[in-house]
XYZ file of C-alpha atoms in Angstrom:
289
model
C 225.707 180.047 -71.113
C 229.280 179.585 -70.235
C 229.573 177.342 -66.844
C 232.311 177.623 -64.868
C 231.748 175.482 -61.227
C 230.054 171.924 -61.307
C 229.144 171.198 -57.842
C 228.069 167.635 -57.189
C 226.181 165.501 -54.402
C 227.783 162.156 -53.264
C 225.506 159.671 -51.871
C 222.845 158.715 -54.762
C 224.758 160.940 -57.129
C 228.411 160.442 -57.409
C 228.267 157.071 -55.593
C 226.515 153.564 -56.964
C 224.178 151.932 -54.724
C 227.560 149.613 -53.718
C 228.930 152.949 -52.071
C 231.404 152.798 -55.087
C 232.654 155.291 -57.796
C 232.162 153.834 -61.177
C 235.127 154.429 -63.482
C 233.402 156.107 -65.972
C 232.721 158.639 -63.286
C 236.470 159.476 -62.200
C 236.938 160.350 -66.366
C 234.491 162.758 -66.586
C 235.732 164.871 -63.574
C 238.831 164.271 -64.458
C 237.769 165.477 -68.351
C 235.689 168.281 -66.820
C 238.695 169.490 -64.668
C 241.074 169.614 -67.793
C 238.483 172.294 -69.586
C 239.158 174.198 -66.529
C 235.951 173.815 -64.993
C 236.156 174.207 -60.929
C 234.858 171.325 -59.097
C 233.673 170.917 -55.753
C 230.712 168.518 -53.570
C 228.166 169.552 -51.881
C 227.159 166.737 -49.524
C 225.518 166.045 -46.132
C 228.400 164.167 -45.122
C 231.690 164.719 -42.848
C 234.315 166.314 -44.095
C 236.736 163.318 -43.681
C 233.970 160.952 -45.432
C 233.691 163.909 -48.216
C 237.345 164.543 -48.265
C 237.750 160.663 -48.966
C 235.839 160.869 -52.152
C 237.376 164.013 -53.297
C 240.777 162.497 -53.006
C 239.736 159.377 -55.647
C 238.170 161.793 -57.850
C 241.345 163.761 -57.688
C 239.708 166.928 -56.315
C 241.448 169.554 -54.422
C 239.050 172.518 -54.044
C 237.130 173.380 -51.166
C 234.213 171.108 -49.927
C 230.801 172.298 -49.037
C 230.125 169.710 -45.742
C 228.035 168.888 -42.974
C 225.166 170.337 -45.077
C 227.002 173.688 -45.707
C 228.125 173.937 -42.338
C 232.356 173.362 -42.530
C 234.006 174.272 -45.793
C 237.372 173.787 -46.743
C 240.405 171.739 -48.496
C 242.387 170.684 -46.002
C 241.751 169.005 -42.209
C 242.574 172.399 -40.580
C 241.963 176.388 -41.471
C 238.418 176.099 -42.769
C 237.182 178.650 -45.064
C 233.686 178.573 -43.299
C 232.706 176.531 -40.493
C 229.479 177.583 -37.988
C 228.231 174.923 -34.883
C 225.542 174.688 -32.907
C 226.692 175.891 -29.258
C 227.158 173.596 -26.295
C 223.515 174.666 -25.031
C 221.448 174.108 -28.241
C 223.486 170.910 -28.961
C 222.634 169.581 -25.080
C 219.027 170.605 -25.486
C 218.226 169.450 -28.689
C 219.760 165.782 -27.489
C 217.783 165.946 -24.354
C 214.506 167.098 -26.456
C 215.129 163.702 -28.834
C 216.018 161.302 -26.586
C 212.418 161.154 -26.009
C 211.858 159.494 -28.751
C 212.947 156.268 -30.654
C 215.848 157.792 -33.090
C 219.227 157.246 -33.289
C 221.114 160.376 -32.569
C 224.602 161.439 -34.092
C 226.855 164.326 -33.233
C 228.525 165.083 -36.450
C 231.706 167.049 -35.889
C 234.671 167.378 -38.673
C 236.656 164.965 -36.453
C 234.734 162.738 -34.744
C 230.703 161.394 -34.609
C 229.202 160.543 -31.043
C 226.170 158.658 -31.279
C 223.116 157.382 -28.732
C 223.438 153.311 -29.050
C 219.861 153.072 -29.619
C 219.401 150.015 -32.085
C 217.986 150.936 -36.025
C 215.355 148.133 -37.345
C 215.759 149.176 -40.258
C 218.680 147.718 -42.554
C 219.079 150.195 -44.789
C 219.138 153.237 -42.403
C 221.597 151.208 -40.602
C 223.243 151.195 -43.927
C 222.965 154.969 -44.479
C 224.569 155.628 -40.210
C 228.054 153.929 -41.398
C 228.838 156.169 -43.888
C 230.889 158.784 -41.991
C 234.407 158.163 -42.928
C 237.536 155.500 -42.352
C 237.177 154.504 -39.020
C 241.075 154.905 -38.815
C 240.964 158.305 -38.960
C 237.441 159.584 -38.118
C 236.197 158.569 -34.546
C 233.288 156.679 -34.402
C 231.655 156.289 -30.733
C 228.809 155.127 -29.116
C 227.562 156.307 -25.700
C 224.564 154.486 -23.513
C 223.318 158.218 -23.077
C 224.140 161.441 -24.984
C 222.696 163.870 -23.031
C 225.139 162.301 -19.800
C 228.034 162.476 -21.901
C 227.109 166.011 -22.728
C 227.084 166.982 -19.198
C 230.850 166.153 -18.698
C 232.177 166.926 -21.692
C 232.049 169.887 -24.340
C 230.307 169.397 -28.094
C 230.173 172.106 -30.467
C 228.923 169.852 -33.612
C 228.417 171.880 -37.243
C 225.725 169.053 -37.335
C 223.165 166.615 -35.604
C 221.849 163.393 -37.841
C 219.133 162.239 -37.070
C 217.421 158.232 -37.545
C 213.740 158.092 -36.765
C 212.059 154.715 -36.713
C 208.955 156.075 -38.560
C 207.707 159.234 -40.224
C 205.170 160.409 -38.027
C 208.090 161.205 -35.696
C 210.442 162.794 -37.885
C 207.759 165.180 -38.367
C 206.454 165.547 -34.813
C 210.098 166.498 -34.330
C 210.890 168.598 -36.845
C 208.035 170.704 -35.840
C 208.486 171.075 -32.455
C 212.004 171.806 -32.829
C 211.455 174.583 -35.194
C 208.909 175.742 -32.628
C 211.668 175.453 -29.842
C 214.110 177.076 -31.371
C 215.553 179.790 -33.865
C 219.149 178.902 -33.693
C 218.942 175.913 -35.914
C 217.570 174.692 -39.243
C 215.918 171.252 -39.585
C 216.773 169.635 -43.245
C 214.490 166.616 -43.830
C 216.543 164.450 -46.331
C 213.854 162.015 -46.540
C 211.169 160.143 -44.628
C 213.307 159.122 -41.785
C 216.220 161.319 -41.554
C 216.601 164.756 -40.162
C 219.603 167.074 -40.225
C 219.769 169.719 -37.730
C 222.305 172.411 -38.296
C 222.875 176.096 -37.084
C 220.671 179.063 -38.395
C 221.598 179.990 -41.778
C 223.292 176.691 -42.555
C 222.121 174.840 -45.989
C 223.659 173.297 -48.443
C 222.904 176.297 -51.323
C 224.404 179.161 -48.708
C 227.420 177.341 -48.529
C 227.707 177.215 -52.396
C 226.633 180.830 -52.174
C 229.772 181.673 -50.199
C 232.137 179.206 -51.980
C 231.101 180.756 -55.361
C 231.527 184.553 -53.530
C 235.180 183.645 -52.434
C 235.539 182.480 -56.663
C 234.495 185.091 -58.064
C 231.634 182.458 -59.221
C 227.734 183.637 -60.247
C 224.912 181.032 -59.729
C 224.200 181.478 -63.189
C 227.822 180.048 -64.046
C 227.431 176.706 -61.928
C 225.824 173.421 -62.586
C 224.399 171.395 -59.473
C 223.749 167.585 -59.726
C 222.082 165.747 -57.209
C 219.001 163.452 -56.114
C 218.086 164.458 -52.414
C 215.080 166.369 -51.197
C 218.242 168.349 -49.588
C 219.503 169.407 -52.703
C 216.427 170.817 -54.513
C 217.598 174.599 -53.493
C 220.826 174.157 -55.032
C 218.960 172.319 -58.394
C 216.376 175.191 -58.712
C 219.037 178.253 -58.010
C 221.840 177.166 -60.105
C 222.434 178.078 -63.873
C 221.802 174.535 -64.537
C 219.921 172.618 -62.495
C 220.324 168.552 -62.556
C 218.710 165.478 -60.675
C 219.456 161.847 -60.933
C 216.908 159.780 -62.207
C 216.959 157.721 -59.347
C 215.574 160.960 -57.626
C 211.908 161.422 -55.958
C 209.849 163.116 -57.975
C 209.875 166.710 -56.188
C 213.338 166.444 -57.335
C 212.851 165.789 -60.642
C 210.499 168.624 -61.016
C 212.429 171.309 -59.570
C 215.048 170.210 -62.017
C 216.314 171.550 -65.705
C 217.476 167.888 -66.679
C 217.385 164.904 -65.541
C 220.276 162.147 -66.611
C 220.519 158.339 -66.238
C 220.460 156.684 -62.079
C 223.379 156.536 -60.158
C 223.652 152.759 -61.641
C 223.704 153.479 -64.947
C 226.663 156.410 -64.351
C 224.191 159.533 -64.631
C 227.117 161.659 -63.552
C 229.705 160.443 -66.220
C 226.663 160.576 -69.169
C 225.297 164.263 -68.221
C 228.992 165.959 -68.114
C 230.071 164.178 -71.301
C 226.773 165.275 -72.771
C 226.994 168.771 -71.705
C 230.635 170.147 -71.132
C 231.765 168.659 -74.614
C 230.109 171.104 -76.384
C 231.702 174.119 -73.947
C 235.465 175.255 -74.960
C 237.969 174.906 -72.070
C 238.377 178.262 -69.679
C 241.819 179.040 -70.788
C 240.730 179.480 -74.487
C 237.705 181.090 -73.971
C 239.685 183.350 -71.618
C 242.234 183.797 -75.115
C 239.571 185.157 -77.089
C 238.062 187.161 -74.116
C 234.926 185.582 -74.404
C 235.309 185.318 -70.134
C 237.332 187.954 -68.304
C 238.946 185.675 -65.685
C-alpha cells in the first residue's frame, strides 16, 4: 500500500513527557515531507497551541483542532470550523458547575476558565497547555455561567477537569441524556471534551482527506489517546505509542517505541524508507496525482 497523508497526535505522541520535541523527531517529518508525503496533526488542542508545534516541525498544511472542530493553516479563513451555540455552551456550564471540575471554554483565540482549584498536579499540568500566553488569552472568571450572561461564547470546544472518575461519568451520561447537539469525548479518566454534534477527531480527517483528494486507506494515524482509537482503527495504517493504554494498543496495526524513546522518529524511519517519494512514483504512474 502506497501512503500518502501521515496524520499525527501531539501530546503523548509527538511531544516527550517534558512537553518537548525530540530532535530526532523534527528529521523524520522533515524526511517524510521530502518523499512528498502530506502531513498534518490531529490533536485535542487549540489551534494556536497546535499551530505552535506545526511551526517547529516546519508544517504548513491544515490542522485538524479542537478535536476536529476548527481546521485550517492560517489564524483566519478556516477550512472547517463548527461551535457549540451561545445556549448549549451557557447550559452545559450551568449543568457542570454543579460539580467539582474545572471548566474551560476553548475557542481558537482565547480559553475562559471557572477558577475552581485542580488537586491534582498533573491535570494541573495537562490545563496549561493551550498556547503562548502572548498570543492566546488565558482567563479566569470566579463564575462562568455569570460571565456567560453578559457576554457572548460560541466555543468549537469545552475541556473538562473532574476531580474523580465517578463524576466524569455521571456527567458524561447525563449530558448525553440532555442533549443531542454535542458529543462527549472521554480522553481519559478525568477529562472530558465536549464538542458540537458530528465533531471528532476522525470526521475532521475525513473532510481534510476529502478536500486532498486523500482515501483512508492512503493515510497513516499515530497516536496514544483513548481519543484517537477511531482514527487508529479507520486509517490504512493504524499506529499507537507504546506508552498507550491498552484499548489503544489493541485497536492498533503497530505499535512503536514511547514518546521517550522517540516512537514517532523510529516508526516513520522504519516504515516510509521502504516507500519511493510521490513525485517518482507519480513518474512511473504507479499514483495518478
Amino acid at each position: 500500500m502506497i501512503y500518502r497523508l501521515l496524520a499525527l497526535n501531539i501530546d503523548g505522541t509527538l511531544l516527550q513527557t517534558s512537553g518537548r520535541l525530540h530532535r530526532s523527531t523534527k528529521e523524520a517529518i522533515d524526511y517524510v515531507q521530502q518523499k512528498g508525503i502530506f502531513v498534518t496533526l490531529v490533536t485535542s488542542r487549540s489551534f494556536p497551541s497546535a499551530k505552535k508545534v506545526a511551526r517547529a516541525l516546519k508544517i504548513k498544511s491544515p490542522l485538524i483542532t479542537h478535536q476536529g472542530a476548527y481546521i485550517s493553516n492560517t489564524d483566519k479563513n478556516p477550512i472547517f470550523v463548527k461551535r457549540l451555540n451561545e445556549e448549549i455552551t451557557y447550559d452545559t456550564v450551568r449543568f457542570l458547575e454543579g460539580l467539582p471540575c474545572q471548566i474551560r471554554l476553548v475557542h481558537e483565540q482565547f480559553s475562559l476558565a471557572n477558577k475552581h482549584k485542580l488537586y491534582n498536579n498533573l491535570l494541573v499540568k495537562t490545563v496549561f497547555t493551550s498556547g503562548d500566553p502572548m498570543f492566546y488569552s488565558q482567563q479566569f472568571v470566579p463564575s462562568l455561567s455569570e460571565y456567560l450572561h453578559d457576554h457572548r461564547v460560541t466555543p468549537p470546544k469545552i475541556e473538562v477537569y473532574f476531580e474523580n472518575k465517578r463524576d466524569l461519568e455521571d456527567a458524561k451520561k447525563a449530558l448525553e441524556a440532555m442533549f443531542t447537539e454535542i458529543n462527549c469525548i472521554k480522553l481519559d479518566d478525568l477529562r472530558l471534551d465536549i464538542v458540537p454534534e458530528g465533531v471528532s477527531k476522525l470526521n475532521g480527517l475525513i473532510f481534510l482527506g476529502n478536500q486532498l483528494g486523500f482515501k483512508l486507506k492512503e493515510m497513516v494515524y499515530i497516536g496514544d489517546g483513548l481519543d484517537d482509537i477511531p482514527l487508529i482503527e479507520a486509517a490504512g495504517l493504524g499506529v499507537s505509542m507504546w506508552n498507550a493504554p491498552y484499548e489503544v494498543k489493541r485497536a492498533s496495526d503497530w505499535v512503536t517505541r514511547s514518546e521517550n524513546e522517540h516512537g514517532v522518529a523510529y516508526m516513520v524511519k522504519e516504515h516510509f524508507r521502504k516507500q519511493q517519494p510521490i513525485e517518482f512514483l507519480r513518474k512511473m504512474k504507479i499514483i495518478k496525482k
